[in-house]
Structure formats: structure tokens, C-alpha cells
PDB file of C-alpha atoms and ligand atoms in Angstrom:
ATOM      1  CA  MET L   1     -10.788  19.191   1.851  1.00 98.00           C
ATOM      2  CA  THR L   2      -9.067  20.760   4.864  1.00 98.00           C
ATOM      3  CA  VAL L   3      -5.484  21.942   4.391  1.00 99.00           C
ATOM      4  CA  TYR L   4      -2.736  23.182   6.337  1.00 98.00           C
ATOM      5  CA  PHE L   5      -1.620  26.919   5.755  1.00 98.00           C
ATOM      6  CA  ASN L   6       0.711  28.684   8.246  1.00 98.00           C
ATOM      7  CA  ASP L   7      -0.332  27.011  11.551  1.00 96.00           C
ATOM      8  CA  LYS L   8      -3.980  26.739  10.660  1.00 98.00           C
ATOM      9  CA  TYR L   9      -6.118  23.870   9.423  1.00 98.00           C
ATOM     10  CA  ILE L  10      -8.717  25.422   7.021  1.00 98.00           C
ATOM     11  CA  PRO L  11     -11.029  24.368   4.216  1.00 98.00           C
ATOM     12  CA  HIS L  12      -8.919  24.604   0.951  1.00 98.00           C
ATOM     13  CA  ASP L  13     -11.198  27.164  -0.621  1.00 98.00           C
ATOM     14  CA  GLU L  14     -10.702  29.551   2.372  1.00 98.00           C
ATOM     15  CA  VAL L  15      -6.993  29.800   2.182  1.00 98.00           C
ATOM     16  CA  LYS L  16      -5.791  33.354   1.508  1.00 97.00           C
ATOM     17  CA  VAL L  17      -2.401  33.905  -0.033  1.00 97.00           C
ATOM     18  CA  SER L  18      -1.049  37.369  -1.095  1.00 98.00           C
ATOM     19  CA  PRO L  19      -0.548  37.581  -4.865  1.00 98.00           C
ATOM     20  CA  PHE L  20       2.919  39.015  -3.811  1.00 98.00           C
ATOM     21  CA  ASP L  21       3.948  35.612  -2.384  1.00 98.00           C
ATOM     22  CA  ARG L  22       7.022  34.967  -4.428  1.00 98.00           C
ATOM     23  CA  ALA L  23       5.887  31.381  -5.303  1.00 98.00           C
ATOM     24  CA  PHE L  24       2.830  32.906  -7.095  1.00 98.00           C
ATOM     25  CA  LEU L  25       4.985  35.469  -8.964  1.00 98.00           C
ATOM     26  CA  PHE L  26       8.191  33.762  -9.526  1.00 98.00           C
ATOM     27  CA  SER L  27       7.785  30.020  -8.593  1.00 98.00           C
ATOM     28  CA  ASP L  28       9.995  30.935  -5.801  1.00 98.00           C
ATOM     29  CA  GLY L  29       9.516  27.988  -3.507  1.00 98.00           C
ATOM     30  CA  VAL L  30      10.164  24.269  -2.892  1.00 98.00           C
ATOM     31  CA  TYR L  31       7.968  21.292  -2.291  1.00 98.00           C
ATOM     32  CA  GLU L  32       8.136  17.626  -1.268  1.00 98.00           C
ATOM     33  CA  ALA L  33       5.767  14.786  -1.775  1.00 98.00           C
ATOM     34  CA  LEU L  34       5.770  11.696   0.425  1.00 98.00           C
ATOM     35  CA  ARG L  35       3.475   8.852   1.357  1.00 98.00           C
ATOM     36  CA  THR L  36       2.620   6.324   4.064  1.00 98.00           C
ATOM     37  CA  TYR L  37       2.743   2.565   3.846  1.00 98.00           C
ATOM     38  CA  ASN L  38       0.932   0.906   6.628  1.00 96.00           C
ATOM     39  CA  ASN L  39       0.318   4.350   8.041  1.00 95.00           C
ATOM     40  CA  LYS L  40       3.950   5.066   8.605  1.00 97.00           C
ATOM     41  CA  PHE L  41       5.881   7.546   6.529  1.00 98.00           C
ATOM     42  CA  PHE L  42       8.028   5.862   3.927  1.00 98.00           C
ATOM     43  CA  ARG L  43      11.666   7.036   3.849  1.00 98.00           C
ATOM     44  CA  TRP L  44      10.890  10.025   6.130  1.00 98.00           C
ATOM     45  CA  ASP L  45      14.541  10.930   6.682  1.00 98.00           C
ATOM     46  CA  ASP L  46      15.365  10.872   3.026  1.00 98.00           C
ATOM     47  CA  HIS L  47      12.468  13.251   2.116  1.00 98.00           C
ATOM     48  CA  LEU L  48      13.430  15.644   4.993  1.00 98.00           C
ATOM     49  CA  LYS L  49      17.128  15.529   3.793  1.00 98.00           C
ATOM     50  CA  ARG L  50      15.993  16.437   0.308  1.00 98.00           C
ATOM     51  CA  LEU L  51      13.703  19.182   1.472  1.00 98.00           C
ATOM     52  CA  LYS L  52      16.519  20.634   3.545  1.00 98.00           C
ATOM     53  CA  TYR L  53      18.779  20.497   0.457  1.00 98.00           C
ATOM     54  CA  SER L  54      16.247  22.251  -1.837  1.00 98.00           C
ATOM     55  CA  LEU L  55      15.852  25.056   0.846  1.00 98.00           C
ATOM     56  CA  LYS L  56      19.457  25.425   1.286  1.00 98.00           C
ATOM     57  CA  GLU L  57      20.194  25.602  -2.492  1.00 98.00           C
ATOM     58  CA  LEU L  58      17.677  28.284  -2.914  1.00 98.00           C
ATOM     59  CA  GLY L  59      18.600  30.163   0.286  1.00 97.00           C
ATOM     60  CA  ILE L  60      15.168  29.937   1.792  1.00 98.00           C
ATOM     61  CA  ASN L  61      15.262  30.543   5.679  1.00 95.00           C
ATOM     62  CA  PHE L  62      13.167  27.787   7.066  1.00 97.00           C
ATOM     63  CA  ASN L  63      14.169  25.597  10.088  1.00 94.00           C
ATOM     64  CA  ASP L  64      10.839  24.403  11.651  1.00 94.00           C
ATOM     65  CA  PHE L  65      10.849  20.778  10.589  1.00 97.00           C
ATOM     66  CA  ASP L  66      10.023  19.037  13.866  1.00 94.00           C
ATOM     67  CA  ARG L  67       6.194  19.719  13.503  1.00 96.00           C
ATOM     68  CA  PHE L  68       5.700  18.156  10.082  1.00 98.00           C
ATOM     69  CA  LYS L  69       5.028  14.715  11.149  1.00 97.00           C
ATOM     70  CA  ASN L  70       2.337  15.917  13.519  1.00 98.00           C
ATOM     71  CA  ILE L  71       0.872  18.258  10.773  1.00 98.00           C
ATOM     72  CA  PHE L  72       0.757  15.541   8.254  1.00 98.00           C
ATOM     73  CA  THR L  73      -0.955  13.077  10.683  1.00 98.00           C
ATOM     74  CA  GLU L  74      -3.415  15.784  11.778  1.00 98.00           C
ATOM     75  CA  LEU L  75      -4.296  16.477   8.078  1.00 98.00           C
ATOM     76  CA  ALA L  76      -5.139  12.656   7.569  1.00 98.00           C
ATOM     77  CA  ASP L  77      -7.247  12.752  10.870  1.00 98.00           C
ATOM     78  CA  ILE L  78      -9.143  15.943  10.044  1.00 98.00           C
ATOM     79  CA  ASN L  79     -10.007  14.656   6.539  1.00 98.00           C
ATOM     80  CA  ASN L  80     -10.934  11.377   7.891  1.00 98.00           C
ATOM     81  CA  ILE L  81      -8.355   9.384   5.762  1.00 98.00           C
ATOM     82  CA  LYS L  82      -8.389   5.818   6.862  1.00 97.00           C
ATOM     83  CA  THR L  83      -6.147   4.381   4.157  1.00 97.00           C
ATOM     84  CA  ASP L  84      -2.585   5.109   3.234  1.00 97.00           C
ATOM     85  CA  TYR L  85      -2.089   8.654   1.989  1.00 98.00           C
ATOM     86  CA  SER L  86       0.161  11.091   0.226  1.00 98.00           C
ATOM     87  CA  VAL L  87       1.174  14.410   1.468  1.00 98.00           C
ATOM     88  CA  TYR L  88       2.116  17.457  -0.548  1.00 98.00           C
ATOM     89  CA  LEU L  89       4.167  20.170   1.230  1.00 98.00           C
ATOM     90  CA  GLN L  90       5.178  23.535  -0.176  1.00 98.00           C
ATOM     91  CA  ILE L  91       7.327  26.132   1.347  1.00 98.00           C
ATOM     92  CA  SER L  92       7.575  29.490  -0.482  1.00 98.00           C
ATOM     93  CA  ARG L  93      10.203  32.052   0.226  1.00 98.00           C
ATOM     94  CA  GLY L  94       7.464  34.366   1.328  1.00 98.00           C
ATOM     95  CA  VAL L  95       5.856  37.690   0.394  1.00 98.00           C
ATOM     96  CA  SER L  96       7.789  40.632  -0.749  1.00 96.00           C
ATOM     97  CA  PHE L  97       6.168  43.913  -1.913  1.00 96.00           C
ATOM     98  CA  PRO L  98       6.512  45.469  -4.365  1.00 95.00           C
ATOM     99  CA  ARG L  99       7.527  42.834  -6.934  1.00 97.00           C
ATOM    100  CA  THR L 100      11.307  42.791  -7.586  1.00 98.00           C
ATOM    101  CA  HIS L 101      13.458  40.021  -8.683  1.00 98.00           C
ATOM    102  CA  HIS L 102      15.843  40.220  -5.770  1.00 98.00           C
ATOM    103  CA  TYR L 103      14.629  39.714  -2.191  1.00 97.00           C
ATOM    104  CA  GLU L 104      15.322  40.547   1.418  1.00 95.00           C
ATOM    105  CA  ASP L 105      16.851  37.816   3.558  1.00 92.00           C
ATOM    106  CA  ASN L 106      14.186  38.192   6.198  1.00 92.00           C
ATOM    107  CA  LEU L 107      11.082  37.123   4.428  1.00 97.00           C
ATOM    108  CA  VAL L 108       8.671  34.774   6.249  1.00 97.00           C
ATOM    109  CA  PRO L 109       8.031  31.507   4.285  1.00 98.00           C
ATOM    110  CA  ASN L 110       4.439  30.649   3.578  1.00 98.00           C
ATOM    111  CA  VAL L 111       3.937  26.795   4.340  1.00 98.00           C
ATOM    112  CA  PHE L 112       0.955  24.892   2.695  1.00 98.00           C
ATOM    113  CA  SER L 113       0.226  21.153   2.950  1.00 98.00           C
ATOM    114  CA  PHE L 114      -2.592  18.751   2.084  1.00 98.00           C
ATOM    115  CA  ALA L 115      -2.951  15.073   2.303  1.00 98.00           C
ATOM    116  CA  LYS L 116      -4.994  12.792   0.076  1.00 98.00           C
ATOM    117  CA  PRO L 117      -5.645   8.948  -0.139  1.00 98.00           C
ATOM    118  CA  ILE L 118      -3.483   6.944  -2.450  1.00 98.00           C
ATOM    119  CA  LYS L 119      -5.203   6.342  -5.803  1.00 96.00           C
ATOM    120  CA  ASP L 120      -5.448   2.769  -6.894  1.00 97.00           C
ATOM    121  CA  ASN L 121      -2.587   2.208  -9.449  1.00 98.00           C
ATOM    122  CA  SER L 122      -2.782  -1.545  -9.552  1.00 98.00           C
ATOM    123  CA  LYS L 123      -3.740  -1.572 -13.280  1.00 98.00           C
ATOM    124  CA  GLU L 124      -0.611   0.365 -14.214  1.00 98.00           C
ATOM    125  CA  LEU L 125       1.500  -1.713 -11.911  1.00 98.00           C
ATOM    126  CA  THR L 126       0.253  -4.948 -13.392  1.00 98.00           C
ATOM    127  CA  ASN L 127      -0.153  -4.107 -17.052  1.00 98.00           C
ATOM    128  CA  GLY L 128       2.593  -1.474 -17.407  1.00 98.00           C
ATOM    129  CA  VAL L 129       2.150   1.942 -19.152  1.00 98.00           C
ATOM    130  CA  LYS L 130       2.819   3.725 -22.401  1.00 98.00           C
ATOM    131  CA  VAL L 131       5.324   6.630 -22.275  1.00 99.00           C
ATOM    132  CA  ILE L 132       6.445   9.202 -24.849  1.00 99.00           C
ATOM    133  CA  LEU L 133       9.923  10.858 -25.486  1.00 98.00           C
ATOM    134  CA  GLU L 134      10.125  14.521 -25.118  1.00 98.00           C
ATOM    135  CA  LYS L 135      13.011  17.029 -25.233  1.00 98.00           C
ATOM    136  CA  ASP L 136      13.972  18.133 -21.674  1.00 98.00           C
ATOM    137  CA  LEU L 137      13.262  21.874 -21.563  1.00 98.00           C
ATOM    138  CA  ARG L 138      13.898  22.204 -17.734  1.00 98.00           C
ATOM    139  CA  TRP L 139      16.454  24.418 -16.232  1.00 98.00           C
ATOM    140  CA  LEU L 140      19.964  23.343 -15.098  1.00 98.00           C
ATOM    141  CA  ARG L 141      19.117  22.640 -11.449  1.00 98.00           C
ATOM    142  CA  CYS L 142      16.663  19.843 -11.611  1.00 98.00           C
ATOM    143  CA  ASP L 143      18.479  18.548  -8.349  1.00 98.00           C
ATOM    144  CA  ILE L 144      16.238  21.081  -6.441  1.00 98.00           C
ATOM    145  CA  LYS L 145      12.676  20.238  -5.940  1.00 98.00           C
ATOM    146  CA  SER L 146      11.390  23.668  -6.963  1.00 98.00           C
ATOM    147  CA  THR L 147       7.906  24.544  -7.631  1.00 98.00           C
ATOM    148  CA  SER L 148       8.972  25.817 -11.017  1.00 98.00           C
ATOM    149  CA  LEU L 149       7.689  22.971 -12.943  1.00 98.00           C
ATOM    150  CA  LEU L 150       6.275  24.469 -16.280  1.00 98.00           C
ATOM    151  CA  PRO L 151       8.397  22.288 -18.653  1.00 98.00           C
ATOM    152  CA  SER L 152       7.420  19.216 -16.613  1.00 98.00           C
ATOM    153  CA  VAL L 153       3.770  20.248 -16.960  1.00 98.00           C
ATOM    154  CA  ILE L 154       3.896  20.724 -20.548  1.00 98.00           C
ATOM    155  CA  ALA L 155       5.716  17.389 -21.119  1.00 98.00           C
ATOM    156  CA  ASN L 156       3.261  15.522 -18.986  1.00 98.00           C
ATOM    157  CA  GLN L 157       0.231  17.157 -20.697  1.00 98.00           C
ATOM    158  CA  ASN L 158       1.763  15.950 -23.992  1.00 98.00           C
ATOM    159  CA  ALA L 159       1.910  12.448 -22.707  1.00 98.00           C
ATOM    160  CA  ILE L 160      -1.640  12.544 -21.506  1.00 98.00           C
ATOM    161  CA  ARG L 161      -2.751  13.970 -24.880  1.00 98.00           C
ATOM    162  CA  ASN L 162      -1.017  11.009 -26.444  1.00 98.00           C
ATOM    163  CA  ASN L 163      -2.731   8.417 -24.209  1.00 98.00           C
ATOM    164  CA  ALA L 164       0.500   7.859 -22.294  1.00 98.00           C
ATOM    165  CA  TYR L 165       1.261   7.860 -18.564  1.00 98.00           C
ATOM    166  CA  GLU L 166       4.491   9.770 -18.558  1.00 98.00           C
ATOM    167  CA  ALA L 167       6.978  11.865 -20.745  1.00 99.00           C
ATOM    168  CA  ILE L 168      10.564  10.567 -20.600  1.00 99.00           C
ATOM    169  CA  LEU L 169      12.822  13.542 -21.158  1.00 99.00           C
ATOM    170  CA  PHE L 170      16.197  13.651 -22.911  1.00 98.00           C
ATOM    171  CA  ARG L 171      18.831  16.499 -22.960  1.00 98.00           C
ATOM    172  CA  ASP L 172      21.102  16.409 -25.921  1.00 97.00           C
ATOM    173  CA  ASP L 173      20.995  12.618 -26.566  1.00 97.00           C
ATOM    174  CA  SER L 174      20.957  11.571 -22.984  1.00 98.00           C
ATOM    175  CA  ILE L 175      17.803  10.443 -21.093  1.00 98.00           C
ATOM    176  CA  THR L 176      17.448  12.241 -17.803  1.00 98.00           C
ATOM    177  CA  GLU L 177      14.241  11.122 -16.245  1.00 99.00           C
ATOM    178  CA  GLY L 178      10.392  11.408 -16.438  1.00 98.00           C
ATOM    179  CA  SER L 179       8.515  14.657 -15.934  1.00 98.00           C
ATOM    180  CA  HIS L 180       7.685  13.425 -12.448  1.00 98.00           C
ATOM    181  CA  THR L 181       9.396  10.040 -12.152  1.00 99.00           C
ATOM    182  CA  SER L 182      12.882   8.371 -12.417  1.00 99.00           C
ATOM    183  CA  PHE L 183      13.684   6.260 -15.520  1.00 99.00           C
ATOM    184  CA  PHE L 184      15.307   2.862 -15.599  1.00 99.00           C
ATOM    185  CA  ALA L 185      16.392   0.659 -18.454  1.00 98.00           C
ATOM    186  CA  VAL L 186      17.282  -3.003 -18.416  1.00 98.00           C
ATOM    187  CA  LYS L 187      19.796  -4.735 -20.719  1.00 98.00           C
ATOM    188  CA  ASP L 188      21.129  -8.302 -20.419  1.00 98.00           C
ATOM    189  CA  ASN L 189      19.662  -8.510 -16.839  1.00 98.00           C
ATOM    190  CA  LYS L 190      21.565  -5.348 -15.828  1.00 98.00           C
ATOM    191  CA  ILE L 191      19.810  -2.210 -14.660  1.00 98.00           C
ATOM    192  CA  PHE L 192      20.713   1.272 -15.921  1.00 98.00           C
ATOM    193  CA  THR L 193      19.652   4.746 -14.632  1.00 98.00           C
ATOM    194  CA  ALA L 194      21.017   8.217 -15.213  1.00 98.00           C
ATOM    195  CA  PRO L 195      23.778   9.393 -12.692  1.00 98.00           C
ATOM    196  CA  LEU L 196      22.923  11.925 -10.083  1.00 98.00           C
ATOM    197  CA  SER L 197      23.755  15.354 -11.232  1.00 98.00           C
ATOM    198  CA  ASN L 198      22.138  18.759 -11.575  1.00 98.00           C
ATOM    199  CA  TYR L 199      20.011  17.373 -14.525  1.00 98.00           C
ATOM    200  CA  ILE L 200      17.939  15.021 -12.458  1.00 98.00           C
ATOM    201  CA  LEU L 201      16.085  14.908  -9.111  1.00 98.00           C
ATOM    202  CA  ASN L 202      17.550  12.628  -6.501  1.00 98.00           C
ATOM    203  CA  GLY L 203      14.640  10.287  -6.559  1.00 98.00           C
ATOM    204  CA  ILE L 204      14.017   8.499  -3.287  1.00 98.00           C
ATOM    205  CA  THR L 205      12.311   5.555  -5.009  1.00 98.00           C
ATOM    206  CA  ARG L 206      15.262   5.462  -7.388  1.00 99.00           C
ATOM    207  CA  LYS L 207      17.515   5.245  -4.329  1.00 98.00           C
ATOM    208  CA  VAL L 208      15.519   2.406  -2.962  1.00 98.00           C
ATOM    209  CA  VAL L 209      15.593   0.526  -6.210  1.00 98.00           C
ATOM    210  CA  LEU L 210      19.507   0.838  -6.384  1.00 98.00           C
ATOM    211  CA  GLU L 211      19.804  -0.332  -2.833  1.00 98.00           C
ATOM    212  CA  LEU L 212      17.525  -3.378  -3.634  1.00 98.00           C
ATOM    213  CA  CYS L 213      19.732  -4.194  -6.580  1.00 98.00           C
ATOM    214  CA  LYS L 214      22.766  -4.139  -4.394  1.00 98.00           C
ATOM    215  CA  GLU L 215      21.238  -6.289  -1.687  1.00 98.00           C
ATOM    216  CA  ASN L 216      19.814  -8.813  -4.031  1.00 98.00           C
ATOM    217  CA  LYS L 217      22.947  -9.008  -6.298  1.00 97.00           C
ATOM    218  CA  ILE L 218      21.079  -7.609  -9.340  1.00 98.00           C
ATOM    219  CA  ASP L 219      23.664  -5.984 -11.584  1.00 98.00           C
ATOM    220  CA  SER L 220      23.030  -2.098 -11.721  1.00 98.00           C
ATOM    221  CA  CYS L 221      24.861   1.141 -12.754  1.00 98.00           C
ATOM    222  CA  GLU L 222      24.251   4.821 -12.928  1.00 98.00           C
ATOM    223  CA  GLU L 223      25.255   5.620 -16.597  1.00 98.00           C
ATOM    224  CA  HIS L 224      23.813   7.752 -19.282  1.00 98.00           C
ATOM    225  CA  ILE L 225      21.257   6.218 -21.472  1.00 98.00           C
ATOM    226  CA  ASN L 226      21.391   7.419 -25.072  1.00 98.00           C
ATOM    227  CA  VAL L 227      18.000   8.072 -26.446  1.00 98.00           C
ATOM    228  CA  ASN L 228      18.878   6.616 -29.854  1.00 98.00           C
ATOM    229  CA  GLU L 229      19.878   3.446 -28.364  1.00 98.00           C
ATOM    230  CA  LEU L 230      16.876   2.570 -26.482  1.00 98.00           C
ATOM    231  CA  ILE L 231      16.078  -0.114 -29.040  1.00 98.00           C
ATOM    232  CA  ASN L 232      18.971  -2.134 -27.723  1.00 98.00           C
ATOM    233  CA  PHE L 233      17.501  -2.363 -24.263  1.00 98.00           C
ATOM    234  CA  ASP L 234      15.198  -5.260 -23.203  1.00 98.00           C
ATOM    235  CA  GLU L 235      12.949  -3.545 -20.510  1.00 98.00           C
ATOM    236  CA  PHE L 236      12.070  -0.187 -18.979  1.00 98.00           C
ATOM    237  CA  PHE L 237      10.389   1.105 -15.964  1.00 99.00           C
ATOM    238  CA  ILE L 238       9.750   4.319 -14.010  1.00 99.00           C
ATOM    239  CA  THR L 239       9.763   4.940 -10.293  1.00 99.00           C
ATOM    240  CA  GLY L 240       8.261   7.525  -7.915  1.00 98.00           C
ATOM    241  CA  THR L 241       6.747   7.941  -4.561  1.00 98.00           C
ATOM    242  CA  THR L 242       3.208   7.149  -5.965  1.00 98.00           C
ATOM    243  CA  THR L 243       4.210   5.666  -9.204  1.00 98.00           C
ATOM    244  CA  GLU L 244       6.194   3.086  -7.098  1.00 98.00           C
ATOM    245  CA  VAL L 245       7.829   0.652  -9.659  1.00 98.00           C
ATOM    246  CA  THR L 246       5.721   0.876 -12.920  1.00 99.00           C
ATOM    247  CA  PRO L 247       6.629  -1.107 -15.923  1.00 99.00           C
ATOM    248  CA  ILE L 248       6.906   0.581 -19.294  1.00 99.00           C
ATOM    249  CA  ILE L 249       5.496  -1.425 -22.288  1.00 98.00           C
ATOM    250  CA  GLN L 250       5.387   1.114 -25.019  1.00 98.00           C
ATOM    251  CA  ILE L 251       7.575   4.060 -25.954  1.00 98.00           C
ATOM    252  CA  ASP L 252       5.908   6.357 -28.503  1.00 98.00           C
ATOM    253  CA  ASP L 253       4.846   3.776 -31.186  1.00 98.00           C
ATOM    254  CA  TRP L 254       7.306   1.091 -30.200  1.00 98.00           C
ATOM    255  CA  ILE L 255       5.894  -1.891 -28.279  1.00 98.00           C
ATOM    256  CA  VAL L 256       8.640  -2.973 -26.007  1.00 98.00           C
ATOM    257  CA  GLY L 257       9.358  -6.706 -26.228  1.00 96.00           C
ATOM    258  CA  ASP L 258       6.132  -8.677 -26.129  1.00 97.00           C
ATOM    259  CA  GLY L 259       4.151  -5.715 -24.876  1.00 98.00           C
ATOM    260  CA  LYS L 260       4.167  -7.062 -21.349  1.00 98.00           C
ATOM    261  CA  PRO L 261       6.146  -6.057 -18.222  1.00 98.00           C
ATOM    262  CA  GLY L 262       9.640  -7.504 -18.291  1.00 98.00           C
ATOM    263  CA  SER L 263      10.750 -10.067 -15.814  1.00 98.00           C
ATOM    264  CA  ILE L 264      13.530  -8.098 -14.214  1.00 98.00           C
ATOM    265  CA  THR L 265      11.115  -5.161 -13.794  1.00 98.00           C
ATOM    266  CA  LEU L 266       8.690  -7.464 -12.125  1.00 98.00           C
ATOM    267  CA  LYS L 267      11.415  -8.817  -9.875  1.00 98.00           C
ATOM    268  CA  ILE L 268      12.353  -5.424  -8.762  1.00 98.00           C
ATOM    269  CA  GLN L 269       8.650  -4.506  -8.276  1.00 98.00           C
ATOM    270  CA  GLY L 270       8.302  -7.531  -6.129  1.00 98.00           C
ATOM    271  CA  LEU L 271      11.320  -6.722  -3.991  1.00 98.00           C
ATOM    272  CA  PHE L 272      10.054  -3.123  -3.664  1.00 98.00           C
ATOM    273  CA  PHE L 273       6.651  -4.298  -2.410  1.00 98.00           C
ATOM    274  CA  ASN L 274       8.356  -6.554   0.103  1.00 97.00           C
ATOM    275  CA  THR L 275      10.338  -3.624   1.420  1.00 97.00           C
ATOM    276  CA  VAL L 276       7.346  -1.233   1.833  1.00 96.00           C
ATOM    277  CA  LYS L 277       5.252  -4.098   3.517  1.00 89.00           C
ATOM    278  CA  GLN L 278       7.962  -4.249   6.118  1.00 85.00           C
ATOM    279  CA  VAL L 279       7.764  -0.620   6.977  1.00 79.00           C
TER     280      VAL L 279
HETATM  281  N1  PLP G 301      11.938  12.965 -10.938  1.00 61.03           N
HETATM  282  C1  PLP G 301      11.101  14.067 -10.859  1.00 61.03           C
HETATM  283  C2  PLP G 301      11.418  15.125 -11.885  1.00 61.03           C
HETATM  284  C3  PLP G 301      10.211  14.084  -9.912  1.00 61.03           C
HETATM  285  O1  PLP G 301       9.293  15.132  -9.925  1.00 61.03           O
HETATM  286  C4  PLP G 301       9.864  13.020  -9.066  1.00 61.03           C
HETATM  287  C5  PLP G 301       8.777  12.977  -8.075  1.00 61.03           C
HETATM  288  O2  PLP G 301       8.152  13.947  -7.933  1.00 61.03           O
HETATM  289  C6  PLP G 301      10.830  11.933  -9.157  1.00 61.03           C
HETATM  290  C7  PLP G 301      11.815  11.853 -10.074  1.00 61.03           C
HETATM  291  C8  PLP G 301      10.720  10.590  -8.288  1.00 61.03           C
HETATM  292  O3  PLP G 301      11.105  11.030  -6.965  1.00 61.03           O
HETATM  293  P1  PLP G 301      10.650  10.267  -5.719  1.00 61.03           P
HETATM  294  O4  PLP G 301      10.863   8.804  -5.910  1.00 61.03           O
HETATM  295  O5  PLP G 301      11.388  10.829  -4.608  1.00 61.03           O
HETATM  296  O6  PLP G 301       9.168  10.389  -5.522  1.00 61.03           O
END
């Protein structure tokens, strides 16, 4: 695979990064993940806004955003990607030597990006997935899309070990989100998702779903969901850039409803696909 690293397009195994890059030593960096539909970047402005927010919150000096569209398109071309694709972009604070927790303000960020074709997820979208519940062990700034992801990695690894797709996290008794997805529950045809705060990422697919609810007069709210009260809900689904709108049919050992994607979930999924088709 050819990747982008600091103004160069190079084979992925030829990238040279200093071990003193602060993302390597401290996870001191941010990232974004976006995708195309019909070869156009979906919700470009939202992704750019979130990236700028993450950089600002961590005080990483980076302003060179205008080239990104060209870089991503170039990555797809060079790698001969003909289908829709996802893009990973990482911006680290840069290299500081020797290792100290504090940093100088004039560091030069390292910029890394790669593109890959979207994996077929039609089975998960149609049949739904199993998730597990896990304690949310993340830090208190989950609103920043930082590369510091170890608790999410552990949670998702536990999910895979348990033949599940995703780990749904709870802090105290409140569901926050998935390890790499946003979480939704449905009760009496009303859609619930956790409110925006420092405890969750401002998911862009989450935002699209809430907009679709409003436009289509589907009752929705941003309210805490108690992990002990999940049993009172009728349906669940998760959302994300590549996860799209994926139904949940099992939580730990509990088969939700009749073990098939719920009707409201499928309605939202249908509305979502109509939206992305029109991109
Ligand atoms: N929540 C977390 C913790 C994530 O890492 C992600 C995506 O990576 C999401 C939610 C979904 O966000 P988006 O819909 O912008 O992809």
C-alpha cells in the first residue's frame, strides 16, 4: 500500500518515523476517519470541523487543511482504488528530544494518511450484530479524537473474543457509546442516544441520524441510557462512518426481541442509505 507521510507518497513499509515522535511515546496526536459515497467525501465539513476541534483542544499547531482533499484523492488514485474508500488521517504533535512530558510550542506535526476500499458489511447491516457490555475505562476527554485509544482497543478485543462486533461502554450506570461507534436505543418508537459531553465522541453518523429523525418526524432525544434498564428498550443500533447504521440483535447473552433487526432501526437505516445515495 502506498501511504502519505509528510508531503510524500511512499510504500507503507518505507515510512520512517522517529521514536521520539510524541504520538509514539505519549499517544500525543489526533486522527480522523472519513469515507466516500459515490466517490465524494461524506460530511467533509463535519469531519474537518471535528479535526480542528481535536487539534485546538490539544493545542497542536496545524493549519494546513486545504490540501487534504487532494491528498486523499491522490492516495486512492495511486493505490488504484476504484470503489468507495475510507481514509485514515493522523496528525501527531511532532518530535521532541529528549523525552519529556512537556513540549515546546514550535514542534512540527507529523502527518500520516492512508486510504483503503470499504469492506463489505452487508451481512452485519442486514442480519444485525452481537455486542457486549464493558465498563468505560477511557479518560474524561472522549470528545477529542485522540490516538490514545488503549481502553477502546481492550474493550473491542474483548468483544471479538466473545464473538461480538462491538463493546458498548458504560460509565457509572450510564451508557456512553461503543468502543468505536455511537449507541442508540429505541423504546415505544422513540430513539435515545447519550447527550454530547466530554464522555463521548461527537459522532458524525450520530448527527446524521438525529437530523434524519427530525426531518422525518421520528421522536428522538439525547438522554442518558441506564445500563440496568436496557431490558426495557425494544431495539438497539450502533452508528459510525464505516459501521453506518448497524442493528444490534444480541447484548451479551440476551437476544433482543425476536433476534432480528427492529423495524425502527431498519427505517433509520433506510433513510440513511437514501441520504448517502444522494451525496
Ligand atoms: N464513538 C467513537 C468512540 C468512535 O471512535 C467513533 C468513530 O471512530 C464513533 C463514535 C463514530 O463516529 P463517526 O460517526 O463520526 O464515525
